[in-house]
């Protein structure tokens, strides 16, 4: 592969509400066994992008823990490898990352020392499968300065949480707005870009000189009429973990057979850190229907239309419906949970009841876990 | 010079012929156990959990699956710069090349490997038992006694003692005599086939006995050490230990994992069992699916009913199928409407629709009654069973079978159906 990779995983998102209080968005658990960064990382690995930097800042510990070894995604090679860059204080710099462009600027040496001609920049919160080589081919064929991966969204989508583009019949981007309140376009940016390495260094350096820090606002939008920016349209599954609703929906999507087949059965596979948990255990009285159950779970109650992450314990006579139960949650006997996301490592006392009435409820109890 | 206090030698070369078609293509240590594991994962995990980071794995019979499973030892943290896991297969020598002819002979042929690490002690393990043991505690016992050999032993019920090799030891544990399957046992301490040797003493004994045909630890080396006046001690172990050498004990040990709090607990954080993970994704239970009293691995799709069973990774149980009291290994498909009772179905098997596996009376197997005698249906890996057939108990199937192999759509109890050439 003639490209290196950058995964932007530094951000927080207030639309994730309490769920982002203890972890970076890129470390959000997805689909029972994964974390959101696994998708970008596996795409990099499967596209043979061998040298990848993860730029992380907000709650970076959660992500560092997940990335403690690069071997699970098949990095850790003599050629290339996985680099994790958190902000550091140097003689020239004592700032945190002030934006996505600034985070790249602060690691410009790494870009300059690489020799690959192209850079794939992706955000760490996307749930998708993509061969970046195809995007690169398109980029080279169009002689583009920057290629943005886009997806046409269905009518009625709330466009105010996306970057929105317009393109002409050749794919050239004619207009671009960041999170507009109103727009007549349904083409959104997936937060995946390809750009020539030297071009990127030049743009980022100029951006820094002007005290501008954001890659989308200060580079893409500002240069849209100057540089040849092309849209690469994808029709495959793509979702980003950018709000509680989209997070819940993404997890629920995995209950659909076509989504499971696409991500979990079809080649190439999505990798994640291996945790050596025993198989899931279903005791007498368990009744699980239309649900995903990860390894290490022990189930004694009823589970319907839900996603259970690793090591969830479901007590006797529990009923769980339409919910996402994150890693290592203990649900005491007779608990009723509907339309909820239960935060990881939580302990729910027996006889509790949590129901998300109008929207998904986030359950965070912070009870002490007693050794049973 | 590298110096390791103790290294382990894991004997994994045996076929385990009493597991019938399950070991037709793989060595016994590579047979799946408890859904996601293979039998060899238990001694390997015990090693790393006991702080032993150098393990030689001796392979001989059908080593492919074992080799790919172990690889460079990454799942067990045995990918080391210094030590780690090494696969030791028989090799050609300038004068006379030999297969491993016995357990001790296999170690004898790898003296050079052991010498590389210059160890004080060598731990001899076999790759066919299910247990958790801290070998470090056993080593402490060995050192306290200033022993030449320490043998891990387990008290067994007196009436069963005549099935084992027993040791006769005094109150301090010092061994005075061995008895191999005695008619009237004088002790109920059965040897578990786990030994710690002081390497210097083992090395001398191996070289001295090098010309003994089929040189074996139990038959030759231990009596030789005892006769030579060395100090041999019995290390009493009282935890869970299961020899899964027969289809019956293999089935039973799997079924024990289903208990509410199994005697052999895989959920203990402080003594994890590691394995090469085949499946990261979660399992899916459909709207019509039902699972009770079972353990099920990741990436499986359950659209039928699974009751009292152990299901491996990537297994599909289609609509209307009912699986009971069975072991189903990875990537196997059970067709819609099947009824599966007391079956052991190996990896990558396809069972057609509306089959009944396990039906009728128990008739002893006609070909190999010793192997297939536990009221089970045993199906070897990569087999295909056509739709709509009925299969009795004490049967064995291996290979791609079609409707013509089942006269009247039935394989009666006690029959054996093996299609592909040299598989047995």
mmCIF file with all atom_site columns, N, CA, C and O in Angstrom, chain A residues 31 33-34 71 260 275-293 311, chain B residues 36-37 74 257 259-260 267 269 272 274-275 280-287 289 291-296:
data_model
loop_
_atom_site.group_PDB
_atom_site.id
_atom_site.type_symbol
_atom_site.label_atom_id
_atom_site.label_alt_id
_atom_site.label_comp_id
_atom_site.label_asym_id
_atom_site.label_entity_id
_atom_site.label_seq_id
_atom_site.pdbx_PDB_ins_code
_atom_site.Cartn_x
_atom_site.Cartn_y
_atom_site.Cartn_z
_atom_site.occupancy
_atom_site.B_iso_or_equiv
_atom_site.pdbx_formal_charge
_atom_site.auth_seq_id
_atom_site.auth_comp_id
_atom_site.auth_asym_id
_atom_site.auth_atom_id
_atom_site.pdbx_PDB_model_num
ATOM 1   N N  . UNK A 1 31  ? -21.620 -3.859  18.974 1.00 0.00 ? 31  UNK A N  1
ATOM 2   C CA . UNK A 1 31  ? -21.984 -5.186  18.458 1.00 0.00 ? 31  UNK A CA 1
ATOM 3   C C  . UNK A 1 31  ? -21.526 -6.340  19.341 1.00 0.00 ? 31  UNK A C  1
ATOM 4   O O  . UNK A 1 31  ? -21.151 -7.387  18.847 1.00 0.00 ? 31  UNK A O  1
ATOM 5   N N  . UNK A 1 33  ? -19.007 -7.517  20.798 1.00 0.00 ? 33  UNK A N  1
ATOM 6   C CA . UNK A 1 33  ? -17.632 -7.948  21.019 1.00 0.00 ? 33  UNK A CA 1
ATOM 7   C C  . UNK A 1 33  ? -16.576 -6.954  20.572 1.00 0.00 ? 33  UNK A C  1
ATOM 8   O O  . UNK A 1 33  ? -15.395 -7.243  20.693 1.00 0.00 ? 33  UNK A O  1
ATOM 9   N N  . UNK A 1 34  ? -16.990 -5.819  20.010 1.00 0.00 ? 34  UNK A N  1
ATOM 10  C CA . UNK A 1 34  ? -15.998 -4.925  19.413 1.00 0.00 ? 34  UNK A CA 1
ATOM 11  C C  . UNK A 1 34  ? -16.002 -3.565  20.103 1.00 0.00 ? 34  UNK A C  1
ATOM 12  O O  . UNK A 1 34  ? -16.848 -3.284  20.938 1.00 0.00 ? 34  UNK A O  1
ATOM 13  N N  . UNK A 1 71  ? -0.958  -6.344  18.155 1.00 0.00 ? 71  UNK A N  1
ATOM 14  C CA . UNK A 1 71  ? -0.928  -7.612  17.432 1.00 0.00 ? 71  UNK A CA 1
ATOM 15  C C  . UNK A 1 71  ? -2.314  -8.095  17.013 1.00 0.00 ? 71  UNK A C  1
ATOM 16  O O  . UNK A 1 71  ? -2.439  -8.827  16.048 1.00 0.00 ? 71  UNK A O  1
ATOM 17  N N  . UNK A 1 260 ? -25.322 -8.650  10.092 1.00 0.00 ? 260 UNK A N  1
ATOM 18  C CA . UNK A 1 260 ? -24.430 -9.628  10.734 1.00 0.00 ? 260 UNK A CA 1
ATOM 19  C C  . UNK A 1 260 ? -23.576 -10.341 9.713  1.00 0.00 ? 260 UNK A C  1
ATOM 20  O O  . UNK A 1 260 ? -22.387 -10.551 9.896  1.00 0.00 ? 260 UNK A O  1
ATOM 21  N N  . UNK A 1 275 ? -9.953  -11.587 24.467 1.00 0.00 ? 275 UNK A N  1
ATOM 22  C CA . UNK A 1 275 ? -10.005 -11.554 25.931 1.00 0.00 ? 275 UNK A CA 1
ATOM 23  C C  . UNK A 1 275 ? -10.077 -12.916 26.609 1.00 0.00 ? 275 UNK A C  1
ATOM 24  O O  . UNK A 1 275 ? -10.162 -12.986 27.823 1.00 0.00 ? 275 UNK A O  1
ATOM 25  N N  . UNK A 1 276 ? -10.086 -13.974 25.856 1.00 0.00 ? 276 UNK A N  1
ATOM 26  C CA . UNK A 1 276 ? -10.071 -15.316 26.453 1.00 0.00 ? 276 UNK A CA 1
ATOM 27  C C  . UNK A 1 276 ? -11.173 -15.543 27.467 1.00 0.00 ? 276 UNK A C  1
ATOM 28  O O  . UNK A 1 276 ? -10.922 -15.978 28.593 1.00 0.00 ? 276 UNK A O  1
ATOM 29  N N  . UNK A 1 277 ? -12.380 -15.204 27.082 1.00 0.00 ? 277 UNK A N  1
ATOM 30  C CA . UNK A 1 277 ? -13.516 -15.476 27.963 1.00 0.00 ? 277 UNK A CA 1
ATOM 31  C C  . UNK A 1 277 ? -14.117 -16.824 27.602 1.00 0.00 ? 277 UNK A C  1
ATOM 32  O O  . UNK A 1 277 ? -14.068 -17.245 26.455 1.00 0.00 ? 277 UNK A O  1
ATOM 33  N N  . UNK A 1 278 ? -14.694 -17.502 28.601 1.00 0.00 ? 278 UNK A N  1
ATOM 34  C CA . UNK A 1 278 ? -15.340 -18.783 28.297 1.00 0.00 ? 278 UNK A CA 1
ATOM 35  C C  . UNK A 1 278 ? -16.590 -18.569 27.445 1.00 0.00 ? 278 UNK A C  1
ATOM 36  O O  . UNK A 1 278 ? -17.071 -17.448 27.322 1.00 0.00 ? 278 UNK A O  1
ATOM 37  N N  . UNK A 1 279 ? -17.128 -19.664 26.877 1.00 0.00 ? 279 UNK A N  1
ATOM 38  C CA . UNK A 1 279 ? -18.346 -19.518 26.081 1.00 0.00 ? 279 UNK A CA 1
ATOM 39  C C  . UNK A 1 279 ? -19.502 -18.978 26.928 1.00 0.00 ? 279 UNK A C  1
ATOM 40  O O  . UNK A 1 279 ? -19.480 -19.105 28.151 1.00 0.00 ? 279 UNK A O  1
ATOM 41  N N  . UNK A 1 280 ? -20.492 -18.405 26.275 1.00 0.00 ? 280 UNK A N  1
ATOM 42  C CA . UNK A 1 280 ? -21.684 -17.933 26.986 1.00 0.00 ? 280 UNK A CA 1
ATOM 43  C C  . UNK A 1 280 ? -22.428 -19.127 27.570 1.00 0.00 ? 280 UNK A C  1
ATOM 44  O O  . UNK A 1 280 ? -22.474 -20.197 26.970 1.00 0.00 ? 280 UNK A O  1
ATOM 45  N N  . UNK A 1 281 ? -23.020 -18.919 28.756 1.00 0.00 ? 281 UNK A N  1
ATOM 46  C CA . UNK A 1 281 ? -23.657 -20.024 29.459 1.00 0.00 ? 281 UNK A CA 1
ATOM 47  C C  . UNK A 1 281 ? -25.134 -19.715 29.653 1.00 0.00 ? 281 UNK A C  1
ATOM 48  O O  . UNK A 1 281 ? -25.488 -18.620 30.085 1.00 0.00 ? 281 UNK A O  1
ATOM 49  N N  . UNK A 1 282 ? -25.977 -20.661 29.303 1.00 0.00 ? 282 UNK A N  1
ATOM 50  C CA . UNK A 1 282 ? -27.426 -20.494 29.415 1.00 0.00 ? 282 UNK A CA 1
ATOM 51  C C  . UNK A 1 282 ? -27.928 -21.498 30.440 1.00 0.00 ? 282 UNK A C  1
ATOM 52  O O  . UNK A 1 282 ? -27.906 -22.696 30.185 1.00 0.00 ? 282 UNK A O  1
ATOM 53  N N  . UNK A 1 283 ? -28.349 -20.997 31.597 1.00 0.00 ? 283 UNK A N  1
ATOM 54  C CA . UNK A 1 283 ? -28.809 -21.903 32.639 1.00 0.00 ? 283 UNK A CA 1
ATOM 55  C C  . UNK A 1 283 ? -30.299 -22.192 32.475 1.00 0.00 ? 283 UNK A C  1
ATOM 56  O O  . UNK A 1 283 ? -30.975 -21.592 31.639 1.00 0.00 ? 283 UNK A O  1
ATOM 57  N N  . UNK A 1 284 ? -30.812 -23.093 33.330 1.00 0.00 ? 284 UNK A N  1
ATOM 58  C CA . UNK A 1 284 ? -32.238 -23.400 33.300 1.00 0.00 ? 284 UNK A CA 1
ATOM 59  C C  . UNK A 1 284 ? -32.995 -22.102 33.570 1.00 0.00 ? 284 UNK A C  1
ATOM 60  O O  . UNK A 1 284 ? -32.607 -21.323 34.428 1.00 0.00 ? 284 UNK A O  1
ATOM 61  N N  . UNK A 1 285 ? -34.053 -21.879 32.825 1.00 0.00 ? 285 UNK A N  1
ATOM 62  C CA . UNK A 1 285 ? -34.836 -20.659 33.019 1.00 0.00 ? 285 UNK A CA 1
ATOM 63  C C  . UNK A 1 285 ? -34.437 -19.542 32.083 1.00 0.00 ? 285 UNK A C  1
ATOM 64  O O  . UNK A 1 285 ? -35.067 -18.490 32.049 1.00 0.00 ? 285 UNK A O  1
ATOM 65  N N  . UNK A 1 286 ? -33.372 -19.750 31.301 1.00 0.00 ? 286 UNK A N  1
ATOM 66  C CA . UNK A 1 286 ? -32.984 -18.702 30.360 1.00 0.00 ? 286 UNK A CA 1
ATOM 67  C C  . UNK A 1 286 ? -33.871 -18.794 29.124 1.00 0.00 ? 286 UNK A C  1
ATOM 68  O O  . UNK A 1 286 ? -34.230 -19.878 28.667 1.00 0.00 ? 286 UNK A O  1
ATOM 69  N N  . UNK A 1 287 ? -34.248 -17.639 28.625 1.00 0.00 ? 287 UNK A N  1
ATOM 70  C CA . UNK A 1 287 ? -35.047 -17.623 27.407 1.00 0.00 ? 287 UNK A CA 1
ATOM 71  C C  . UNK A 1 287 ? -34.595 -16.430 26.569 1.00 0.00 ? 287 UNK A C  1
ATOM 72  O O  . UNK A 1 287 ? -34.958 -15.298 26.853 1.00 0.00 ? 287 UNK A O  1
ATOM 73  N N  . UNK A 1 288 ? -33.792 -16.708 25.581 1.00 0.00 ? 288 UNK A N  1
ATOM 74  C CA . UNK A 1 288 ? -33.192 -15.639 24.789 1.00 0.00 ? 288 UNK A CA 1
ATOM 75  C C  . UNK A 1 288 ? -33.783 -15.693 23.389 1.00 0.00 ? 288 UNK A C  1
ATOM 76  O O  . UNK A 1 288 ? -33.847 -16.756 22.775 1.00 0.00 ? 288 UNK A O  1
ATOM 77  N N  . UNK A 1 289 ? -34.250 -14.551 22.908 1.00 0.00 ? 289 UNK A N  1
ATOM 78  C CA . UNK A 1 289 ? -34.842 -14.498 21.567 1.00 0.00 ? 289 UNK A CA 1
ATOM 79  C C  . UNK A 1 289 ? -34.331 -13.281 20.822 1.00 0.00 ? 289 UNK A C  1
ATOM 80  O O  . UNK A 1 289 ? -34.247 -12.196 21.388 1.00 0.00 ? 289 UNK A O  1
ATOM 81  N N  . UNK A 1 290 ? -34.034 -13.447 19.557 1.00 0.00 ? 290 UNK A N  1
ATOM 82  C CA . UNK A 1 290 ? -33.568 -12.376 18.680 1.00 0.00 ? 290 UNK A CA 1
ATOM 83  C C  . UNK A 1 290 ? -32.566 -11.464 19.379 1.00 0.00 ? 290 UNK A C  1
ATOM 84  O O  . UNK A 1 290 ? -32.769 -10.259 19.481 1.00 0.00 ? 290 UNK A O  1
ATOM 85  N N  . UNK A 1 291 ? -31.496 -12.044 19.855 1.00 0.00 ? 291 UNK A N  1
ATOM 86  C CA . UNK A 1 291 ? -30.515 -11.253 20.587 1.00 0.00 ? 291 UNK A CA 1
ATOM 87  C C  . UNK A 1 291 ? -29.110 -11.718 20.258 1.00 0.00 ? 291 UNK A C  1
ATOM 88  O O  . UNK A 1 291 ? -28.906 -12.854 19.831 1.00 0.00 ? 291 UNK A O  1
ATOM 89  N N  . UNK A 1 292 ? -28.158 -10.813 20.490 1.00 0.00 ? 292 UNK A N  1
ATOM 90  C CA . UNK A 1 292 ? -26.752 -11.159 20.382 1.00 0.00 ? 292 UNK A CA 1
ATOM 91  C C  . UNK A 1 292 ? -26.208 -11.341 21.794 1.00 0.00 ? 292 UNK A C  1
ATOM 92  O O  . UNK A 1 292 ? -26.494 -10.528 22.678 1.00 0.00 ? 292 UNK A O  1
ATOM 93  N N  . UNK A 1 293 ? -25.431 -12.392 21.990 1.00 0.00 ? 293 UNK A N  1
ATOM 94  C CA . UNK A 1 293 ? -24.863 -12.657 23.302 1.00 0.00 ? 293 UNK A CA 1
ATOM 95  C C  . UNK A 1 293 ? -23.365 -12.886 23.121 1.00 0.00 ? 293 UNK A C  1
ATOM 96  O O  . UNK A 1 293 ? -22.957 -13.771 22.383 1.00 0.00 ? 293 UNK A O  1
ATOM 97  N N  . UNK A 1 311 ? -19.384 -10.804 29.291 1.00 0.00 ? 311 UNK A N  1
ATOM 98  C CA . UNK A 1 311 ? -19.424 -10.995 30.745 1.00 0.00 ? 311 UNK A CA 1
ATOM 99  C C  . UNK A 1 311 ? -20.642 -10.384 31.424 1.00 0.00 ? 311 UNK A C  1
ATOM 100 O O  . UNK A 1 311 ? -20.547 -9.898  32.540 1.00 0.00 ? 311 UNK A O  1
ATOM 101 N N  . UNK B 2 36  ? -14.909 -23.866 22.953 1.00 0.00 ? 36  UNK B N  1
ATOM 102 C CA . UNK B 2 36  ? -13.890 -23.109 22.226 1.00 0.00 ? 36  UNK B CA 1
ATOM 103 C C  . UNK B 2 36  ? -12.473 -23.618 22.435 1.00 0.00 ? 36  UNK B C  1
ATOM 104 O O  . UNK B 2 36  ? -11.562 -23.161 21.776 1.00 0.00 ? 36  UNK B O  1
ATOM 105 N N  . UNK B 2 37  ? -12.277 -24.530 23.365 1.00 0.00 ? 37  UNK B N  1
ATOM 106 C CA . UNK B 2 37  ? -10.920 -24.944 23.707 1.00 0.00 ? 37  UNK B CA 1
ATOM 107 C C  . UNK B 2 37  ? -10.505 -26.200 22.953 1.00 0.00 ? 37  UNK B C  1
ATOM 108 O O  . UNK B 2 37  ? -11.319 -26.871 22.337 1.00 0.00 ? 37  UNK B O  1
ATOM 109 N N  . UNK B 2 74  ? 1.294   -17.426 20.659 1.00 0.00 ? 74  UNK B N  1
ATOM 110 C CA . UNK B 2 74  ? 0.753   -16.131 21.045 1.00 0.00 ? 74  UNK B CA 1
ATOM 111 C C  . UNK B 2 74  ? -0.436  -16.220 22.008 1.00 0.00 ? 74  UNK B C  1
ATOM 112 O O  . UNK B 2 74  ? -0.470  -15.479 22.990 1.00 0.00 ? 74  UNK B O  1
ATOM 113 N N  . UNK B 2 257 ? -19.485 -29.215 32.395 1.00 0.00 ? 257 UNK B N  1
ATOM 114 C CA . UNK B 2 257 ? -19.285 -27.765 32.301 1.00 0.00 ? 257 UNK B CA 1
ATOM 115 C C  . UNK B 2 257 ? -20.607 -27.015 32.347 1.00 0.00 ? 257 UNK B C  1
ATOM 116 O O  . UNK B 2 257 ? -20.637 -25.809 32.545 1.00 0.00 ? 257 UNK B O  1
ATOM 117 N N  . UNK B 2 259 ? -23.171 -27.584 34.391 1.00 0.00 ? 259 UNK B N  1
ATOM 118 C CA . UNK B 2 259 ? -23.744 -27.441 35.735 1.00 0.00 ? 259 UNK B CA 1
ATOM 119 C C  . UNK B 2 259 ? -23.750 -25.982 36.171 1.00 0.00 ? 259 UNK B C  1
ATOM 120 O O  . UNK B 2 259 ? -22.913 -25.194 35.752 1.00 0.00 ? 259 UNK B O  1
ATOM 121 N N  . UNK B 2 260 ? -24.690 -25.642 37.048 1.00 0.00 ? 260 UNK B N  1
ATOM 122 C CA . UNK B 2 260 ? -24.835 -24.249 37.517 1.00 0.00 ? 260 UNK B CA 1
ATOM 123 C C  . UNK B 2 260 ? -23.498 -23.711 38.015 1.00 0.00 ? 260 UNK B C  1
ATOM 124 O O  . UNK B 2 260 ? -23.020 -22.687 37.560 1.00 0.00 ? 260 UNK B O  1
ATOM 125 N N  . UNK B 2 267 ? -14.796 -19.861 34.570 1.00 0.00 ? 267 UNK B N  1
ATOM 126 C CA . UNK B 2 267 ? -15.052 -18.438 34.740 1.00 0.00 ? 267 UNK B CA 1
ATOM 127 C C  . UNK B 2 267 ? -14.124 -17.784 35.761 1.00 0.00 ? 267 UNK B C  1
ATOM 128 O O  . UNK B 2 267 ? -14.295 -16.629 36.090 1.00 0.00 ? 267 UNK B O  1
ATOM 129 N N  . UNK B 2 269 ? -11.205 -15.804 37.107 1.00 0.00 ? 269 UNK B N  1
ATOM 130 C CA . UNK B 2 269 ? -10.352 -14.777 36.508 1.00 0.00 ? 269 UNK B CA 1
ATOM 131 C C  . UNK B 2 269 ? -8.872  -15.056 36.755 1.00 0.00 ? 269 UNK B C  1
ATOM 132 O O  . UNK B 2 269 ? -8.027  -14.664 35.965 1.00 0.00 ? 269 UNK B O  1
ATOM 133 N N  . UNK B 2 272 ? -7.008  -18.253 34.114 1.00 0.00 ? 272 UNK B N  1
ATOM 134 C CA . UNK B 2 272 ? -7.688  -18.297 32.821 1.00 0.00 ? 272 UNK B CA 1
ATOM 135 C C  . UNK B 2 272 ? -7.160  -19.439 31.972 1.00 0.00 ? 272 UNK B C  1
ATOM 136 O O  . UNK B 2 272 ? -5.989  -19.779 32.038 1.00 0.00 ? 272 UNK B O  1
ATOM 137 N N  . UNK B 2 274 ? -6.409  -20.208 28.231 1.00 0.00 ? 274 UNK B N  1
ATOM 138 C CA . UNK B 2 274 ? -6.207  -19.470 26.983 1.00 0.00 ? 274 UNK B CA 1
ATOM 139 C C  . UNK B 2 274 ? -6.345  -20.402 25.791 1.00 0.00 ? 274 UNK B C  1
ATOM 140 O O  . UNK B 2 274 ? -6.069  -21.591 25.890 1.00 0.00 ? 274 UNK B O  1
ATOM 141 N N  . UNK B 2 275 ? -6.747  -19.851 24.680 1.00 0.00 ? 275 UNK B N  1
ATOM 142 C CA . UNK B 2 275 ? -6.836  -20.650 23.472 1.00 0.00 ? 275 UNK B CA 1
ATOM 143 C C  . UNK B 2 275 ? -6.725  -19.738 22.276 1.00 0.00 ? 275 UNK B C  1
ATOM 144 O O  . UNK B 2 275 ? -6.877  -18.526 22.387 1.00 0.00 ? 275 UNK B O  1
ATOM 145 N N  . UNK B 2 280 ? -14.423 -14.049 17.386 1.00 0.00 ? 280 UNK B N  1
ATOM 146 C CA . UNK B 2 280 ? -14.586 -12.857 18.187 1.00 0.00 ? 280 UNK B CA 1
ATOM 147 C C  . UNK B 2 280 ? -16.069 -12.458 18.284 1.00 0.00 ? 280 UNK B C  1
ATOM 148 O O  . UNK B 2 280 ? -16.531 -12.039 19.330 1.00 0.00 ? 280 UNK B O  1
ATOM 149 N N  . UNK B 2 281 ? -16.843 -12.591 17.203 1.00 0.00 ? 281 UNK B N  1
ATOM 150 C CA . UNK B 2 281 ? -18.218 -12.074 17.233 1.00 0.00 ? 281 UNK B CA 1
ATOM 151 C C  . UNK B 2 281 ? -19.088 -12.754 18.283 1.00 0.00 ? 281 UNK B C  1
ATOM 152 O O  . UNK B 2 281 ? -18.810 -13.881 18.693 1.00 0.00 ? 281 UNK B O  1
ATOM 153 N N  . UNK B 2 282 ? -20.155 -12.076 18.717 1.00 0.00 ? 282 UNK B N  1
ATOM 154 C CA . UNK B 2 282 ? -21.088 -12.690 19.653 1.00 0.00 ? 282 UNK B CA 1
ATOM 155 C C  . UNK B 2 282 ? -21.922 -13.756 18.950 1.00 0.00 ? 282 UNK B C  1
ATOM 156 O O  . UNK B 2 282 ? -21.898 -13.863 17.733 1.00 0.00 ? 282 UNK B O  1
ATOM 157 N N  . UNK B 2 283 ? -22.643 -14.541 19.723 1.00 0.00 ? 283 UNK B N  1
ATOM 158 C CA . UNK B 2 283 ? -23.545 -15.518 19.116 1.00 0.00 ? 283 UNK B CA 1
ATOM 159 C C  . UNK B 2 283 ? -24.915 -14.860 18.944 1.00 0.00 ? 283 UNK B C  1
ATOM 160 O O  . UNK B 2 283 ? -25.228 -13.868 19.592 1.00 0.00 ? 283 UNK B O  1
ATOM 161 N N  . UNK B 2 284 ? -25.723 -15.430 18.045 1.00 0.00 ? 284 UNK B N  1
ATOM 162 C CA . UNK B 2 284 ? -27.044 -14.875 17.788 1.00 0.00 ? 284 UNK B CA 1
ATOM 163 C C  . UNK B 2 284 ? -28.107 -15.932 18.034 1.00 0.00 ? 284 UNK B C  1
ATOM 164 O O  . UNK B 2 284 ? -27.981 -17.071 17.563 1.00 0.00 ? 284 UNK B O  1
ATOM 165 N N  . UNK B 2 285 ? -29.120 -15.567 18.777 1.00 0.00 ? 285 UNK B N  1
ATOM 166 C CA . UNK B 2 285 ? -30.274 -16.448 18.969 1.00 0.00 ? 285 UNK B CA 1
ATOM 167 C C  . UNK B 2 285 ? -31.440 -15.782 18.259 1.00 0.00 ? 285 UNK B C  1
ATOM 168 O O  . UNK B 2 285 ? -31.739 -14.616 18.504 1.00 0.00 ? 285 UNK B O  1
ATOM 169 N N  . UNK B 2 286 ? -32.097 -16.494 17.363 1.00 0.00 ? 286 UNK B N  1
ATOM 170 C CA . UNK B 2 286 ? -33.166 -15.879 16.585 1.00 0.00 ? 286 UNK B CA 1
ATOM 171 C C  . UNK B 2 286 ? -34.462 -15.841 17.386 1.00 0.00 ? 286 UNK B C  1
ATOM 172 O O  . UNK B 2 286 ? -34.542 -16.359 18.501 1.00 0.00 ? 286 UNK B O  1
ATOM 173 N N  . UNK B 2 287 ? -35.492 -15.255 16.785 1.00 0.00 ? 287 UNK B N  1
ATOM 174 C CA . UNK B 2 287 ? -36.804 -15.148 17.432 1.00 0.00 ? 287 UNK B CA 1
ATOM 175 C C  . UNK B 2 287 ? -37.392 -16.491 17.824 1.00 0.00 ? 287 UNK B C  1
ATOM 176 O O  . UNK B 2 287 ? -38.107 -16.604 18.813 1.00 0.00 ? 287 UNK B O  1
ATOM 177 N N  . UNK B 2 289 ? -35.464 -19.175 18.409 1.00 0.00 ? 289 UNK B N  1
ATOM 178 C CA . UNK B 2 289 ? -34.423 -19.951 19.079 1.00 0.00 ? 289 UNK B CA 1
ATOM 179 C C  . UNK B 2 289 ? -34.699 -20.151 20.555 1.00 0.00 ? 289 UNK B C  1
ATOM 180 O O  . UNK B 2 289 ? -35.441 -19.392 21.177 1.00 0.00 ? 289 UNK B O  1
ATOM 181 N N  . UNK B 2 291 ? -32.411 -21.650 24.098 1.00 0.00 ? 291 UNK B N  1
ATOM 182 C CA . UNK B 2 291 ? -31.219 -22.300 24.658 1.00 0.00 ? 291 UNK B CA 1
ATOM 183 C C  . UNK B 2 291 ? -31.407 -22.444 26.156 1.00 0.00 ? 291 UNK B C  1
ATOM 184 O O  . UNK B 2 291 ? -31.799 -21.487 26.832 1.00 0.00 ? 291 UNK B O  1
ATOM 185 N N  . UNK B 2 292 ? -31.158 -23.620 26.669 1.00 0.00 ? 292 UNK B N  1
ATOM 186 C CA . UNK B 2 292 ? -31.252 -23.827 28.110 1.00 0.00 ? 292 UNK B CA 1
ATOM 187 C C  . UNK B 2 292 ? -30.197 -24.827 28.546 1.00 0.00 ? 292 UNK B C  1
ATOM 188 O O  . UNK B 2 292 ? -29.927 -25.792 27.822 1.00 0.00 ? 292 UNK B O  1
ATOM 189 N N  . UNK B 2 293 ? -29.641 -24.593 29.705 1.00 0.00 ? 293 UNK B N  1
ATOM 190 C CA . UNK B 2 293 ? -28.639 -25.490 30.296 1.00 0.00 ? 293 UNK B CA 1
ATOM 191 C C  . UNK B 2 293 ? -27.550 -25.856 29.280 1.00 0.00 ? 293 UNK B C  1
ATOM 192 O O  . UNK B 2 293 ? -27.271 -27.032 29.041 1.00 0.00 ? 293 UNK B O  1
ATOM 193 N N  . UNK B 2 294 ? -26.954 -24.858 28.680 1.00 0.00 ? 294 UNK B N  1
ATOM 194 C CA . UNK B 2 294 ? -25.962 -25.117 27.638 1.00 0.00 ? 294 UNK B CA 1
ATOM 195 C C  . UNK B 2 294 ? -24.876 -24.059 27.678 1.00 0.00 ? 294 UNK B C  1
ATOM 196 O O  . UNK B 2 294 ? -25.084 -22.984 28.233 1.00 0.00 ? 294 UNK B O  1
ATOM 197 N N  . UNK B 2 295 ? -23.735 -24.371 27.075 1.00 0.00 ? 295 UNK B N  1
ATOM 198 C CA . UNK B 2 295 ? -22.766 -23.321 26.799 1.00 0.00 ? 295 UNK B CA 1
ATOM 199 C C  . UNK B 2 295 ? -22.586 -23.236 25.283 1.00 0.00 ? 295 UNK B C  1
ATOM 200 O O  . UNK B 2 295 ? -22.555 -24.251 24.594 1.00 0.00 ? 295 UNK B O  1
ATOM 201 N N  . UNK B 2 296 ? -22.520 -22.000 24.798 1.00 0.00 ? 296 UNK B N  1
ATOM 202 C CA . UNK B 2 296 ? -22.505 -21.762 23.358 1.00 0.00 ? 296 UNK B CA 1
ATOM 203 C C  . UNK B 2 296 ? -21.416 -20.737 23.052 1.00 0.00 ? 296 UNK B C  1
ATOM 204 O O  . UNK B 2 296 ? -21.304 -19.726 23.730 1.00 0.00 ? 296 UNK B O  1
#
